[in-house]
CSV table of C-alpha atoms and ligand atoms in Angstrom, one decimal:
chain,number,residue,atom,x,y,z
A,5,MET,CA,97.8,65.4,-118.9
A,6,PHE,CA,101.3,64.8,-120.3
A,7,ASN,CA,101.8,61.1,-120.3
A,8,THR,CA,104.6,60.1,-122.6
A,9,ARG,CA,103.9,56.5,-122.1
A,10,ARG,CA,100.4,55.4,-122.8
A,11,PRO,CA,99.9,51.6,-122.7
A,12,ARG,CA,96.5,52.0,-124.4
A,13,ARG,CA,98.2,52.7,-127.7
A,14,ASN,CA,99.1,49.0,-127.9
A,15,ARG,CA,95.5,48.1,-127.4
A,16,LYS,CA,93.8,50.5,-129.8
A,17,SER,CA,92.8,48.1,-132.5
A,18,ALA,CA,92.2,44.4,-133.0
A,19,ALA,CA,95.2,44.3,-135.4
A,20,ILE,CA,97.6,45.8,-132.9
A,21,ARG,CA,96.2,43.7,-130.1
A,22,ALA,CA,96.9,40.6,-132.2
A,23,MET,CA,100.5,41.7,-132.9
A,24,VAL,CA,101.4,42.3,-129.3
A,25,LYS,CA,99.7,39.2,-127.9
A,26,GLU,CA,102.1,37.4,-125.7
A,27,ASN,CA,100.4,34.0,-125.2
A,28,SER,CA,97.9,31.9,-127.0
A,29,VAL,CA,96.0,28.6,-126.7
A,30,SER,CA,96.4,26.1,-129.5
A,31,VAL,CA,94.8,22.7,-130.1
A,32,ASN,CA,98.4,21.3,-130.0
A,33,ASP,CA,98.5,22.1,-126.3
A,34,PHE,CA,95.7,19.8,-125.3
A,35,ILE,CA,95.5,16.3,-123.9
A,36,PHE,CA,91.9,15.2,-123.6
A,37,PRO,CA,91.1,12.9,-120.6
A,38,LEU,CA,88.6,10.1,-121.4
A,39,PHE,CA,86.7,7.7,-119.2
A,40,LEU,CA,86.3,4.1,-120.3
A,41,ILE,CA,83.7,1.6,-119.2
A,42,GLU,CA,82.9,-2.0,-120.0
A,43,GLY,CA,80.2,-3.0,-122.6
A,44,THR,CA,79.2,-1.9,-126.0
A,45,ASN,CA,77.2,1.1,-127.2
A,46,GLU,CA,77.4,2.6,-123.7
A,47,LYS,CA,77.6,6.3,-123.2
A,48,GLN,CA,76.9,7.7,-119.7
A,49,GLU,CA,77.1,11.4,-119.0
A,50,ILE,CA,78.8,12.2,-115.8
A,51,GLU,CA,76.4,14.3,-113.8
A,52,SER,CA,78.8,16.7,-112.3
A,53,MET,CA,80.7,17.1,-115.6
A,54,PRO,CA,78.1,18.1,-118.3
A,55,GLY,CA,79.3,17.1,-121.8
A,56,ILE,CA,81.8,14.5,-120.5
A,57,TYR,CA,80.9,10.8,-120.7
A,58,ARG,CA,82.0,7.4,-119.8
A,59,PHE,CA,82.3,5.5,-123.0
A,60,SER,CA,82.4,1.8,-123.9
A,61,LEU,CA,85.4,1.1,-126.1
A,62,ASP,CA,83.5,1.1,-129.4
A,63,LEU,CA,82.1,4.6,-128.7
A,64,LEU,CA,85.4,5.8,-127.2
A,65,LEU,CA,87.1,5.0,-130.5
A,66,GLU,CA,84.4,7.1,-132.3
A,67,GLU,CA,85.0,10.0,-129.8
A,68,ILE,CA,88.7,9.8,-130.4
A,69,LYS,CA,88.1,9.9,-134.2
A,70,GLU,CA,86.0,13.1,-133.9
A,71,CYS,CA,88.6,14.7,-131.7
A,72,VAL,CA,91.5,13.8,-134.1
A,73,GLU,CA,89.5,15.4,-136.9
A,74,LEU,CA,89.4,18.5,-134.7
A,75,GLY,CA,93.2,18.4,-134.4
A,76,ILE,CA,93.5,17.0,-130.9
A,77,LYS,CA,96.7,14.8,-130.7
A,78,GLY,CA,96.9,13.9,-127.0
A,79,PHE,CA,94.5,11.6,-125.1
A,80,CYS,CA,94.6,10.2,-121.6
A,81,VAL,CA,92.4,7.3,-120.8
A,82,PHE,CA,91.1,6.4,-117.3
A,83,PRO,CA,89.2,3.2,-116.6
A,84,SER,CA,85.9,3.2,-114.6
A,85,LEU,CA,85.5,-0.3,-113.2
A,86,GLY,CA,82.8,-2.1,-111.2
A,87,ASP,CA,83.5,-3.1,-107.6
A,88,ASP,CA,83.9,-6.8,-108.7
A,89,LYS,CA,87.1,-5.8,-110.5
A,90,LYS,CA,88.6,-4.0,-107.5
A,91,ASP,CA,90.8,-5.6,-104.8
A,92,LYS,CA,93.4,-4.7,-102.1
A,93,TYR,CA,96.3,-5.0,-104.5
A,94,ALA,CA,94.7,-3.4,-107.6
A,95,THR,CA,95.5,-6.6,-109.6
A,96,GLU,CA,93.2,-5.5,-112.4
A,97,GLY,CA,95.6,-2.7,-113.0
A,98,TYR,CA,98.2,-5.0,-114.6
A,99,ASN,CA,95.8,-7.5,-116.2
A,100,LYS,CA,97.0,-7.8,-119.8
A,101,ASP,CA,93.6,-9.1,-120.8
A,102,GLY,CA,91.7,-6.6,-118.7
A,103,LEU,CA,89.4,-3.8,-120.1
A,104,TYR,CA,92.0,-1.0,-119.8
A,105,ILE,CA,95.0,-2.6,-121.4
A,106,GLN,CA,93.0,-4.2,-124.2
A,107,ALA,CA,91.5,-0.7,-124.9
A,108,LEU,CA,94.9,0.9,-125.0
A,109,ARG,CA,96.1,-1.6,-127.5
A,110,LYS,CA,93.1,-1.1,-129.7
A,111,ILE,CA,93.3,2.7,-129.5
A,112,LYS,CA,96.9,2.7,-130.4
A,113,SER,CA,96.4,0.3,-133.3
A,114,GLN,CA,93.6,2.4,-134.8
A,115,PHE,CA,95.2,5.8,-134.1
A,116,PRO,CA,99.0,5.2,-134.3
A,117,ASP,CA,99.7,8.9,-134.7
A,118,ILE,CA,98.1,10.2,-131.4
A,119,ALA,CA,100.0,10.7,-128.2
A,120,LEU,CA,98.4,8.1,-126.0
A,121,MET,CA,98.8,8.8,-122.3
A,122,THR,CA,97.9,6.5,-119.4
A,123,ASP,CA,97.3,6.8,-115.7
A,124,ILE,CA,99.4,4.9,-113.2
A,125,ALA,CA,97.9,4.7,-109.7
A,126,MET,CA,96.0,2.0,-107.8
A,127,ASP,CA,92.8,3.9,-107.1
A,128,PRO,CA,90.7,2.9,-110.1
A,129,TYR,CA,91.3,-0.7,-109.2
A,130,SER,CA,91.7,-0.5,-105.4
A,131,SER,CA,88.9,-1.7,-103.1
A,132,ASP,CA,90.2,0.8,-100.6
A,133,GLY,CA,90.0,3.7,-103.1
A,134,HIS,CA,93.6,4.7,-102.4
A,135,ASP,CA,96.6,5.2,-104.7
A,136,GLY,CA,98.7,2.8,-102.7
A,137,ILE,CA,98.5,-0.4,-100.8
A,138,VAL,CA,96.7,0.1,-97.5
A,139,GLU,CA,97.9,-1.8,-94.4
A,140,ASN,CA,96.4,-0.9,-90.9
A,141,GLY,CA,95.2,2.4,-92.2
A,142,GLU,CA,98.7,3.3,-93.6
A,143,ILE,CA,99.6,3.8,-97.3
A,144,LEU,CA,102.7,1.7,-97.9
A,145,ASN,CA,105.2,3.3,-100.2
A,146,ASP,CA,107.8,0.9,-101.4
A,147,GLU,CA,105.4,-2.1,-101.6
A,148,THR,CA,103.2,0.1,-103.9
A,149,LEU,CA,106.1,0.7,-106.3
A,150,GLU,CA,106.1,-2.9,-107.3
A,151,ILE,CA,102.5,-2.7,-108.4
A,152,LEU,CA,103.0,0.6,-110.2
A,153,GLY,CA,106.0,-1.0,-112.0
A,154,LYS,CA,103.7,-3.9,-113.2
A,155,MET,CA,101.1,-1.4,-114.4
A,156,ALA,CA,103.8,0.5,-116.3
A,157,LEU,CA,105.0,-2.6,-118.0
A,158,VAL,CA,101.7,-3.7,-119.4
A,159,GLN,CA,100.8,-0.2,-120.4
A,160,ALA,CA,104.0,0.2,-122.3
A,161,GLU,CA,103.6,-3.2,-123.9
A,162,ALA,CA,100.1,-2.2,-125.1
A,163,GLY,CA,101.6,0.8,-126.9
A,164,ALA,CA,101.2,3.7,-124.6
A,165,ASP,CA,103.4,6.7,-125.5
A,166,ILE,CA,103.4,8.6,-122.2
A,167,LEU,CA,102.8,7.0,-118.8
A,168,GLY,CA,101.4,9.3,-116.1
A,169,PRO,CA,102.1,8.2,-112.5
A,170,SER,CA,99.4,10.1,-110.5
A,171,ASP,CA,100.0,8.3,-107.2
A,172,MET,CA,102.5,10.5,-105.4
A,173,MET,CA,104.5,7.7,-103.9
A,174,ASP,CA,108.1,8.6,-103.2
A,175,GLY,CA,110.6,7.2,-105.8
A,176,ARG,CA,108.0,6.1,-108.3
A,177,VAL,CA,109.4,7.8,-111.3
A,178,GLY,CA,112.8,6.3,-110.8
A,179,TYR,CA,111.4,2.9,-110.1
A,180,ILE,CA,109.1,2.9,-113.2
A,181,ARG,CA,111.9,4.3,-115.4
A,182,LYS,CA,114.1,1.4,-114.3
A,183,VAL,CA,111.5,-1.2,-114.9
A,184,LEU,CA,110.7,0.2,-118.4
A,185,ASP,CA,114.4,0.5,-119.4
A,186,GLU,CA,115.2,-3.1,-118.2
A,187,ALA,CA,112.4,-4.4,-120.4
A,188,GLY,CA,113.5,-2.5,-123.4
A,189,TYR,CA,110.9,0.3,-123.3
A,190,THR,CA,113.4,3.1,-123.3
A,191,HIS,CA,111.3,5.0,-125.8
A,192,VAL,CA,108.2,5.3,-123.5
A,193,SER,CA,107.9,8.7,-121.8
A,194,ILE,CA,107.0,9.5,-118.3
A,195,MET,CA,104.9,12.5,-117.5
A,196,SER,CA,105.0,12.7,-113.7
A,197,TYR,CA,102.2,14.2,-111.6
A,198,THR,CA,104.9,16.2,-109.9
A,199,ALA,CA,103.0,18.7,-107.7
A,200,LYS,CA,99.7,16.9,-107.1
A,201,TYR,CA,97.9,18.6,-104.3
A,202,ALA,CA,95.4,17.0,-101.9
A,203,SER,CA,92.6,19.0,-103.4
A,204,ALA,CA,88.8,19.1,-103.1
A,205,PHE,CA,88.7,19.9,-106.9
A,206,TYR,CA,88.9,16.2,-107.8
A,207,GLY,CA,85.4,15.5,-106.6
A,208,PRO,CA,83.6,15.0,-109.9
A,209,PHE,CA,86.5,12.7,-111.2
A,210,ARG,CA,86.0,10.5,-108.2
A,211,ASP,CA,82.3,10.3,-109.0
A,212,ALA,CA,83.2,9.4,-112.6
A,213,LEU,CA,85.4,6.6,-111.5
A,214,ASP,CA,83.6,5.8,-108.3
A,215,SER,CA,87.1,5.9,-106.8
A,216,ALA,CA,86.8,8.0,-103.6
A,217,PRO,CA,88.9,6.7,-100.7
A,218,LYS,CA,86.9,4.3,-98.5
A,219,PHE,CA,88.4,5.8,-95.4
A,220,GLY,CA,90.5,8.9,-94.6
A,221,ASP,CA,91.9,11.2,-97.3
A,222,LYS,CA,95.0,11.4,-99.5
A,223,LYS,CA,96.9,13.9,-97.4
A,224,THR,CA,99.8,11.5,-96.5
A,225,TYR,CA,100.8,11.3,-100.1
A,226,GLN,CA,99.3,14.3,-102.0
A,227,MET,CA,100.7,17.7,-101.3
A,228,SER,CA,99.4,20.3,-98.9
A,229,PRO,CA,97.7,23.2,-100.6
A,230,ALA,CA,99.6,25.5,-98.3
A,231,ASN,CA,103.0,24.6,-99.8
A,232,SER,CA,104.9,25.9,-102.8
A,233,LYS,CA,108.6,25.2,-102.0
A,234,GLU,CA,107.7,21.5,-101.6
A,235,ALA,CA,106.8,21.5,-105.3
A,236,LEU,CA,110.5,22.3,-106.1
A,237,ILE,CA,111.6,19.3,-104.1
A,238,GLU,CA,109.2,17.0,-105.9
A,239,ALA,CA,110.3,18.4,-109.3
A,240,ASP,CA,114.0,18.0,-108.4
A,241,LEU,CA,113.4,14.4,-107.6
A,242,ASP,CA,111.2,13.6,-110.6
A,243,ILE,CA,113.6,15.1,-113.1
A,244,GLU,CA,116.6,13.4,-111.4
A,245,GLU,CA,114.6,10.1,-111.6
A,246,GLY,CA,114.0,10.5,-115.3
A,247,ALA,CA,110.7,12.3,-115.8
A,248,ASP,CA,110.4,13.7,-119.3
A,249,MET,CA,107.6,16.1,-118.4
A,250,ILE,CA,106.3,17.4,-115.1
A,251,MET,CA,102.7,18.3,-114.0
A,252,VAL,CA,100.9,20.6,-111.7
A,253,LYS,CA,97.5,19.6,-110.5
A,254,PRO,CA,95.0,21.2,-110.1
A,255,ALA,CA,95.7,24.1,-112.3
A,256,LEU,CA,93.6,27.1,-111.6
A,257,ALA,CA,94.1,27.5,-107.9
A,258,TYR,CA,97.8,26.6,-108.5
A,259,LEU,CA,98.9,28.9,-111.3
A,260,ASP,CA,101.8,30.2,-109.1
A,261,ILE,CA,103.1,26.6,-108.9
A,262,ILE,CA,103.0,26.3,-112.7
A,263,LYS,CA,105.0,29.5,-113.0
A,264,SER,CA,107.5,28.4,-110.4
A,265,LEU,CA,108.1,25.1,-112.1
A,266,LYS,CA,108.4,26.7,-115.5
A,267,ASP,CA,110.9,29.3,-114.2
A,268,ASN,CA,113.0,26.7,-112.5
A,269,TYR,CA,113.2,23.8,-114.9
A,270,ASP,CA,113.7,23.2,-118.6
A,271,VAL,CA,111.4,20.2,-119.1
A,272,PRO,CA,107.9,20.8,-120.4
A,273,VAL,CA,105.3,21.7,-117.7
A,274,THR,CA,101.7,20.4,-117.9
A,275,ALA,CA,98.7,21.9,-116.2
A,276,TYR,CA,95.9,19.5,-115.2
A,277,ASN,CA,92.7,21.5,-115.5
A,278,VAL,CA,90.8,19.1,-113.2
A,279,SER,CA,87.3,17.9,-113.0
A,280,GLY,CA,86.2,20.4,-110.3
A,281,GLU,CA,87.5,23.3,-112.3
A,282,TYR,CA,85.5,22.1,-115.3
A,283,ALA,CA,82.3,21.5,-113.2
A,284,MET,CA,82.6,25.0,-111.6
A,285,LEU,CA,82.6,26.8,-115.0
A,286,LYS,CA,80.0,24.6,-116.5
A,287,ALA,CA,77.6,25.0,-113.6
A,288,ALA,CA,77.9,28.8,-113.7
A,289,ALA,CA,77.5,28.8,-117.5
A,290,GLU,CA,74.4,26.6,-117.2
A,291,LYS,CA,72.8,29.1,-114.8
A,292,GLY,CA,73.6,31.9,-117.2
A,293,TRP,CA,75.9,33.5,-114.7
A,294,LEU,CA,79.0,33.3,-116.9
A,295,ASP,CA,79.6,33.2,-120.6
A,296,GLY,CA,80.8,29.5,-120.8
A,297,GLU,CA,82.9,29.8,-124.0
A,298,LYS,CA,84.6,33.0,-122.9
A,299,VAL,CA,85.5,31.8,-119.4
A,300,MET,CA,86.7,28.5,-120.9
A,301,MET,CA,89.2,30.2,-123.2
A,302,GLU,CA,90.2,32.8,-120.6
A,303,THR,CA,90.9,30.0,-118.1
A,304,LEU,CA,93.0,27.9,-120.6
A,305,LEU,CA,94.9,31.1,-121.6
A,306,SER,CA,95.7,31.8,-117.9
A,307,MET,CA,97.4,28.4,-117.7
A,308,LYS,CA,99.5,29.1,-120.8
A,309,ARG,CA,100.4,32.6,-119.4
A,310,ALA,CA,101.5,31.0,-116.1
A,311,GLY,CA,103.9,28.8,-118.2
A,312,ALA,CA,102.1,25.6,-119.0
A,313,ASP,CA,103.3,24.0,-122.3
A,314,ILE,CA,100.6,21.3,-122.2
A,315,ILE,CA,97.0,21.3,-120.7
A,316,LEU,CA,95.1,18.3,-119.7
A,317,THR,CA,91.6,19.5,-120.0
A,318,TYR,CA,88.0,18.2,-120.2
A,319,PHE,CA,87.4,21.3,-122.3
A,320,ALA,CA,89.7,20.0,-125.1
A,321,LYS,CA,87.0,19.0,-127.6
A,322,GLU,CA,84.9,22.1,-127.0
A,323,ALA,CA,87.8,24.4,-127.2
A,324,ALA,CA,89.2,22.7,-130.3
A,325,LYS,CA,85.8,23.3,-132.0
A,326,LEU,CA,85.9,26.9,-131.1
A,327,LEU,CA,89.5,27.4,-132.2
A,328,LYS,CA,88.7,25.8,-135.5
A,329,LYS,CA,86.0,28.4,-136.1
A,330,GLN,CA,88.2,31.4,-135.3
B,22,LIG,C1,94.0,9.4,-109.2
B,22,LIG,C2,93.7,10.6,-110.0
B,22,LIG,C3,92.8,11.6,-109.6
B,22,LIG,C4,92.7,12.4,-110.7
B,22,LIG,C5,93.5,12.0,-111.7
B,22,LIG,N1,94.1,10.8,-111.3
B,22,LIG,C6,92.0,11.8,-108.4
B,22,LIG,C7,92.6,11.6,-107.1
B,22,LIG,O1,93.8,11.7,-106.9
B,22,LIG,O2,91.8,11.3,-106.2
B,22,LIG,C8,91.8,13.7,-110.7
B,22,LIG,C9,91.5,14.3,-112.0
B,22,LIG,C10,90.4,15.3,-112.0
B,22,LIG,O3,89.9,15.7,-111.0
B,22,LIG,O4,90.1,15.7,-113.1
B,22,LIG,N2,95.2,8.8,-109.2
């Protein structure tokens, strides 16, 4: 055998493998999604997401402190509200004195150095469980923008650093940017959920928030899993409208979309390693069918290799602990 080129030479020792390593996962890449509930001293594990909890604000602050000590810098908070706080127009979503906005204010005042990200969409506050206003079974686009704008304003005022519109209404990035700029919040960033697919991988998240649609599905606003070119249209629009960062969601079944956005645009690309992806690995690890830590790191690395600059992941804390040990 006379092979001049032998790729195995570059794999022959740990030292050489480390030298030629093209991609890596760092704690700096992570944004940790957190679930907030009312009350004090409350910590409820989400059944389909072992190791992930809904916290009352006092315990959420402790959780953030632990994560900051592990080096995590980005956090994204989602509110989980009782049905009594939900209505047709998601009014709780822009209630300055409501649980979510008060919590953002408190988090930012205790941890001024973190990157605090929010969620903008109607579903946690909507009695219909949809991301937009529902009228006769239709999701209204332009009317929804007004509500999203109000949510953006109170979140910015509470001190959020990055706003994350996750609703997929047309024109929302431009609308929110305009509302923010006119109110003087020119420094507040927008990370748009650019290519958000109508995916079955959001199941555990909807359990966590009790936010599943009351009727129908989200296919008239979230993208079809069959499409990739459409992601470029969404990205063109979001960037034109002022998005600072773009996102692909879910991540694992959509690595090709992450790569495509990374190759075609210069803004940072985020991968949202969603609840179902977390649940899937945890379940297999619990059964002893997979090595949980190894598949976690391999999965996160695959997102970096595909081109993600940032990863929103429920694994953030666990991975940060592991990275610290290495
Ligand atoms: C809703 C929203 C969803 C997620 C983040 N924001 C669910 C949905 O669109 O129904 C899912 C996140 C996850 O599954 O981890 N605006």
